[in-house]
Amino acid sequence: VIGSGAMGSGIAQVAAAAGYQVKLFDTRQGAVEKAIADIRAVYVKLMEKGRMTQQAAAAASDRLHDMASLRDVADAAIVIEAIVENLDVKRMLFADLEGIVGDECILATNTSSISVTAIAARLRRPERLVGMHFFNPVPLMALVEVISGLATSKEVAGTVYATAEAWGKNPVHASS
């Protein structure tokens, strides 16, 4: 997950609780460490309220990892971007990611206001970019929009849909 603000940390919280290894990155110094500490505190509260077992909370906490550099995402199967709503910044990030991740890695944007097609337009492999739009607050809101751009492959959209379901969300397909 790239970006550790409200959306990025919420996505990380949900993914780790669902059993997925999560790496979190942010360019702001100290932001990832704070986000991970806050997520772990949420797990403790859920455990205290009986909504999560101590074992599940500990396991989810252990699945959260910080990244020292964007290069640490090289082995990811999916990268979800949750950064500033700026087309040029998103395009730059995804261009950088294309040079780091493997060819099978899915690239997802959490954007709610920028066209997936526009973000993907300059990528070498635009078919692997998809929208995975979570609603705020991520842990409480069940809906996830899986947004296909003009070039998004059906397989990529299907995998992201299935991933959202595996995370306990209610995905719906959309296009941009």
mmCIF file of C-alpha atoms in Angstrom:
data_model
loop_
_atom_site.group_PDB
_atom_site.id
_atom_site.type_symbol
_atom_site.label_atom_id
_atom_site.label_comp_id
_atom_site.label_asym_id
_atom_site.label_seq_id
_atom_site.Cartn_x
_atom_site.Cartn_y
_atom_site.Cartn_z
ATOM 1 C CA VAL A 1 0.000 0.000 0.000
ATOM 2 C CA ILE A 2 1.469 3.322 -1.074
ATOM 3 C CA GLY A 3 0.285 6.154 1.170
ATOM 4 C CA SER A 4 -0.355 5.776 4.893
ATOM 5 C CA GLY A 5 -3.010 8.417 5.457
ATOM 6 C CA ALA A 6 -6.589 7.581 6.430
ATOM 7 C CA MET A 7 -7.283 5.585 3.275
ATOM 8 C CA GLY A 8 -3.935 3.803 2.978
ATOM 9 C CA SER A 9 -3.809 2.809 6.627
ATOM 10 C CA GLY A 10 -7.433 1.651 6.479
ATOM 11 C CA ILE A 11 -6.659 -0.509 3.457
ATOM 12 C CA ALA A 12 -3.596 -1.920 5.227
ATOM 13 C CA GLN A 13 -5.646 -2.659 8.364
ATOM 14 C CA VAL A 14 -8.305 -4.565 6.432
ATOM 15 C CA ALA A 15 -5.821 -6.509 4.303
ATOM 16 C CA ALA A 16 -3.670 -7.586 7.265
ATOM 17 C CA ALA A 17 -6.743 -8.616 9.277
ATOM 18 C CA ALA A 18 -7.871 -10.711 6.284
ATOM 19 C CA GLY A 19 -4.607 -12.668 6.372
ATOM 20 C CA TYR A 20 -2.512 -10.834 3.777
ATOM 21 C CA GLN A 21 1.082 -9.695 4.211
ATOM 22 C CA VAL A 22 1.068 -5.904 3.905
ATOM 23 C CA LYS A 23 3.917 -3.552 3.161
ATOM 24 C CA LEU A 24 3.187 0.115 3.733
ATOM 25 C CA PHE A 25 5.102 3.044 2.204
ATOM 26 C CA ASP A 26 4.861 6.803 2.526
ATOM 27 C CA THR A 27 7.230 9.598 1.582
ATOM 28 C CA ARG A 28 6.416 11.513 4.775
ATOM 29 C CA GLN A 29 8.956 10.789 7.488
ATOM 30 C CA GLY A 30 7.480 8.836 10.393
ATOM 31 C CA ALA A 31 4.080 8.440 8.732
ATOM 32 C CA VAL A 32 4.311 4.670 8.228
ATOM 33 C CA GLU A 33 5.516 3.993 11.756
ATOM 34 C CA LYS A 34 2.595 6.028 13.129
ATOM 35 C CA ALA A 35 0.098 4.307 10.835
ATOM 36 C CA ILE A 36 1.278 0.830 11.859
ATOM 37 C CA ALA A 37 1.183 1.756 15.553
ATOM 38 C CA ASP A 38 -2.346 3.152 15.122
ATOM 39 C CA ILE A 39 -3.522 0.029 13.262
ATOM 40 C CA ARG A 40 -2.088 -2.220 15.961
ATOM 41 C CA ALA A 41 -3.898 -0.135 18.592
ATOM 42 C CA VAL A 42 -7.161 -0.684 16.686
ATOM 43 C CA TYR A 43 -6.543 -4.438 16.721
ATOM 44 C CA VAL A 44 -6.081 -4.279 20.513
ATOM 45 C CA LYS A 45 -9.375 -2.371 20.885
ATOM 46 C CA LEU A 46 -11.153 -4.909 18.689
ATOM 47 C CA MET A 47 -9.691 -7.690 20.824
ATOM 48 C CA GLU A 48 -10.828 -5.950 24.033
ATOM 49 C CA LYS A 49 -14.357 -5.646 22.595
ATOM 50 C CA GLY A 50 -14.397 -9.337 21.674
ATOM 51 C CA ARG A 51 -14.483 -8.654 17.922
ATOM 52 C CA MET A 52 -11.046 -10.142 17.332
ATOM 53 C CA THR A 53 -9.215 -12.884 19.193
ATOM 54 C CA GLN A 54 -5.851 -12.200 20.767
ATOM 55 C CA GLN A 55 -4.291 -14.659 18.311
ATOM 56 C CA ALA A 56 -5.913 -12.952 15.296
ATOM 57 C CA ALA A 57 -4.858 -9.490 16.516
ATOM 58 C CA ALA A 58 -1.262 -10.631 17.027
ATOM 59 C CA ALA A 59 -1.165 -12.365 13.645
ATOM 60 C CA ALA A 60 -2.623 -9.329 11.842
ATOM 61 C CA SER A 61 -0.119 -7.058 13.592
ATOM 62 C CA ASP A 62 2.721 -9.331 12.490
ATOM 63 C CA ARG A 63 1.580 -9.039 8.861
ATOM 64 C CA LEU A 64 2.158 -5.249 8.816
ATOM 65 C CA HIS A 65 5.571 -4.162 7.520
ATOM 66 C CA ASP A 66 7.060 -0.797 6.729
ATOM 67 C CA MET A 67 9.068 -0.177 3.573
ATOM 68 C CA ALA A 68 12.248 1.865 3.682
ATOM 69 C CA SER A 69 12.029 2.537 -0.037
ATOM 70 C CA LEU A 70 9.589 2.100 -2.888
ATOM 71 C CA ARG A 71 11.935 -0.616 -4.190
ATOM 72 C CA ASP A 72 10.801 -2.835 -1.286
ATOM 73 C CA VAL A 73 7.575 -3.447 -3.227
ATOM 74 C CA ALA A 74 9.422 -5.411 -5.946
ATOM 75 C CA ASP A 75 7.927 -8.785 -4.937
ATOM 76 C CA ALA A 76 4.325 -7.598 -4.517
ATOM 77 C CA ALA A 77 1.407 -9.304 -6.249
ATOM 78 C CA ILE A 78 -0.714 -6.155 -5.992
ATOM 79 C CA VAL A 79 0.169 -2.551 -5.182
ATOM 80 C CA ILE A 80 -2.615 -0.225 -4.066
ATOM 81 C CA GLU A 81 -1.986 3.502 -4.321
ATOM 82 C CA ALA A 82 -3.709 5.836 -1.870
ATOM 83 C CA ILE A 83 -1.870 9.122 -2.364
ATOM 84 C CA VAL A 84 -2.794 12.699 -3.219
ATOM 85 C CA GLU A 85 -5.538 13.203 -5.825
ATOM 86 C CA ASN A 86 -3.274 14.610 -8.536
ATOM 87 C CA LEU A 87 -3.092 13.029 -11.997
ATOM 88 C CA ASP A 88 0.558 13.895 -12.647
ATOM 89 C CA VAL A 89 1.686 12.593 -9.245
ATOM 90 C CA LYS A 90 -0.226 9.338 -9.720
ATOM 91 C CA ARG A 91 1.147 8.880 -13.254
ATOM 92 C CA MET A 92 4.689 9.422 -11.953
ATOM 93 C CA LEU A 93 4.195 6.889 -9.143
ATOM 94 C CA PHE A 94 2.795 4.209 -11.449
ATOM 95 C CA ALA A 95 5.576 4.801 -13.998
ATOM 96 C CA ASP A 96 8.096 4.299 -11.172
ATOM 97 C CA LEU A 97 6.258 1.169 -10.014
ATOM 98 C CA GLU A 98 6.338 -0.331 -13.515
ATOM 99 C CA GLY A 99 10.126 -0.234 -13.308
ATOM 100 C CA ILE A 100 10.154 -1.979 -9.923
ATOM 101 C CA VAL A 101 7.443 -4.659 -9.792
ATOM 102 C CA GLY A 102 7.194 -7.859 -11.788
ATOM 103 C CA ASP A 103 5.166 -8.095 -14.983
ATOM 104 C CA GLU A 104 2.317 -9.956 -13.254
ATOM 105 C CA CYS A 105 1.893 -7.426 -10.445
ATOM 106 C CA ILE A 106 -1.486 -5.676 -10.431
ATOM 107 C CA LEU A 107 -1.402 -1.912 -9.993
ATOM 108 C CA ALA A 108 -4.461 -0.427 -8.310
ATOM 109 C CA THR A 109 -5.481 3.135 -7.564
ATOM 110 C CA ASN A 110 -7.849 4.115 -4.772
ATOM 111 C CA THR A 111 -8.792 7.320 -6.581
ATOM 112 C CA SER A 112 -12.361 8.516 -6.453
ATOM 113 C CA SER A 113 -12.016 11.497 -8.768
ATOM 114 C CA ILE A 114 -9.458 10.750 -11.498
ATOM 115 C CA SER A 115 -10.072 8.552 -14.516
ATOM 116 C CA VAL A 116 -8.354 5.151 -14.377
ATOM 117 C CA THR A 117 -7.928 5.431 -18.157
ATOM 118 C CA ALA A 118 -6.126 8.772 -17.772
ATOM 119 C CA ILE A 119 -3.803 7.399 -15.079
ATOM 120 C CA ALA A 120 -2.969 4.328 -17.188
ATOM 121 C CA ALA A 121 -2.558 6.212 -20.492
ATOM 122 C CA ARG A 122 1.237 6.513 -20.317
ATOM 123 C CA LEU A 123 2.025 3.105 -18.820
ATOM 124 C CA ARG A 124 3.840 0.418 -20.803
ATOM 125 C CA ARG A 125 1.230 -2.119 -19.614
ATOM 126 C CA PRO A 126 -1.996 -0.171 -18.983
ATOM 127 C CA GLU A 127 -3.999 -3.399 -18.898
ATOM 128 C CA ARG A 128 -2.789 -4.129 -15.378
ATOM 129 C CA LEU A 129 -3.981 -0.848 -13.853
ATOM 130 C CA VAL A 130 -7.386 -0.916 -12.163
ATOM 131 C CA GLY A 131 -9.312 1.228 -9.741
ATOM 132 C CA MET A 132 -9.882 -0.261 -6.295
ATOM 133 C CA HIS A 133 -11.893 2.468 -4.649
ATOM 134 C CA PHE A 134 -12.534 1.992 -0.946
ATOM 135 C CA PHE A 135 -14.863 4.250 1.011
ATOM 136 C CA ASN A 136 -13.891 6.045 4.212
ATOM 137 C CA PRO A 137 -13.551 4.739 6.852
ATOM 138 C CA VAL A 138 -12.221 1.658 5.086
ATOM 139 C CA PRO A 139 -12.632 -0.815 7.979
ATOM 140 C CA LEU A 140 -16.314 0.088 8.407
ATOM 141 C CA MET A 141 -17.497 0.643 4.848
ATOM 142 C CA ALA A 142 -18.206 -2.587 2.970
ATOM 143 C CA LEU A 143 -18.439 -1.246 -0.585
ATOM 144 C CA VAL A 144 -15.411 -1.346 -2.920
ATOM 145 C CA GLU A 145 -15.672 -0.144 -6.507
ATOM 146 C CA VAL A 146 -13.529 -2.128 -8.941
ATOM 147 C CA ILE A 147 -13.082 0.385 -11.753
ATOM 148 C CA SER A 148 -11.839 -0.725 -15.143
ATOM 149 C CA GLY A 149 -10.193 1.763 -17.461
ATOM 150 C CA LEU A 150 -10.410 1.311 -21.213
ATOM 151 C CA ALA A 151 -7.292 -0.879 -21.199
ATOM 152 C CA THR A 152 -7.848 -2.788 -17.928
ATOM 153 C CA SER A 153 -7.891 -6.522 -18.551
ATOM 154 C CA LYS A 154 -10.881 -8.555 -17.398
ATOM 155 C CA GLU A 155 -8.499 -10.869 -15.515
ATOM 156 C CA VAL A 156 -7.023 -7.973 -13.529
ATOM 157 C CA ALA A 157 -10.485 -6.605 -12.675
ATOM 158 C CA GLY A 158 -11.614 -10.111 -11.708
ATOM 159 C CA THR A 159 -8.617 -10.685 -9.454
ATOM 160 C CA VAL A 160 -9.141 -7.366 -7.692
ATOM 161 C CA TYR A 161 -12.858 -8.154 -7.284
ATOM 162 C CA ALA A 162 -11.988 -11.521 -5.718
ATOM 163 C CA THR A 163 -9.371 -9.886 -3.496
ATOM 164 C CA ALA A 164 -11.910 -7.367 -2.192
ATOM 165 C CA GLU A 165 -14.289 -10.247 -1.425
ATOM 166 C CA ALA A 166 -11.515 -12.123 0.385
ATOM 167 C CA TRP A 167 -10.995 -9.016 2.506
ATOM 168 C CA GLY A 168 -14.632 -9.122 3.578
ATOM 169 C CA LYS A 169 -15.771 -6.316 1.269
ATOM 170 C CA ASN A 170 -18.696 -6.079 -1.150
ATOM 171 C CA PRO A 171 -17.144 -5.229 -4.516
ATOM 172 C CA VAL A 172 -19.016 -3.893 -7.536
ATOM 173 C CA HIS A 173 -17.702 -3.460 -11.068
ATOM 174 C CA ALA A 174 -17.591 0.009 -12.628
ATOM 175 C CA SER A 175 -15.746 1.639 -15.514
ATOM 176 C CA SER A 176 -14.116 4.990 -16.162
#
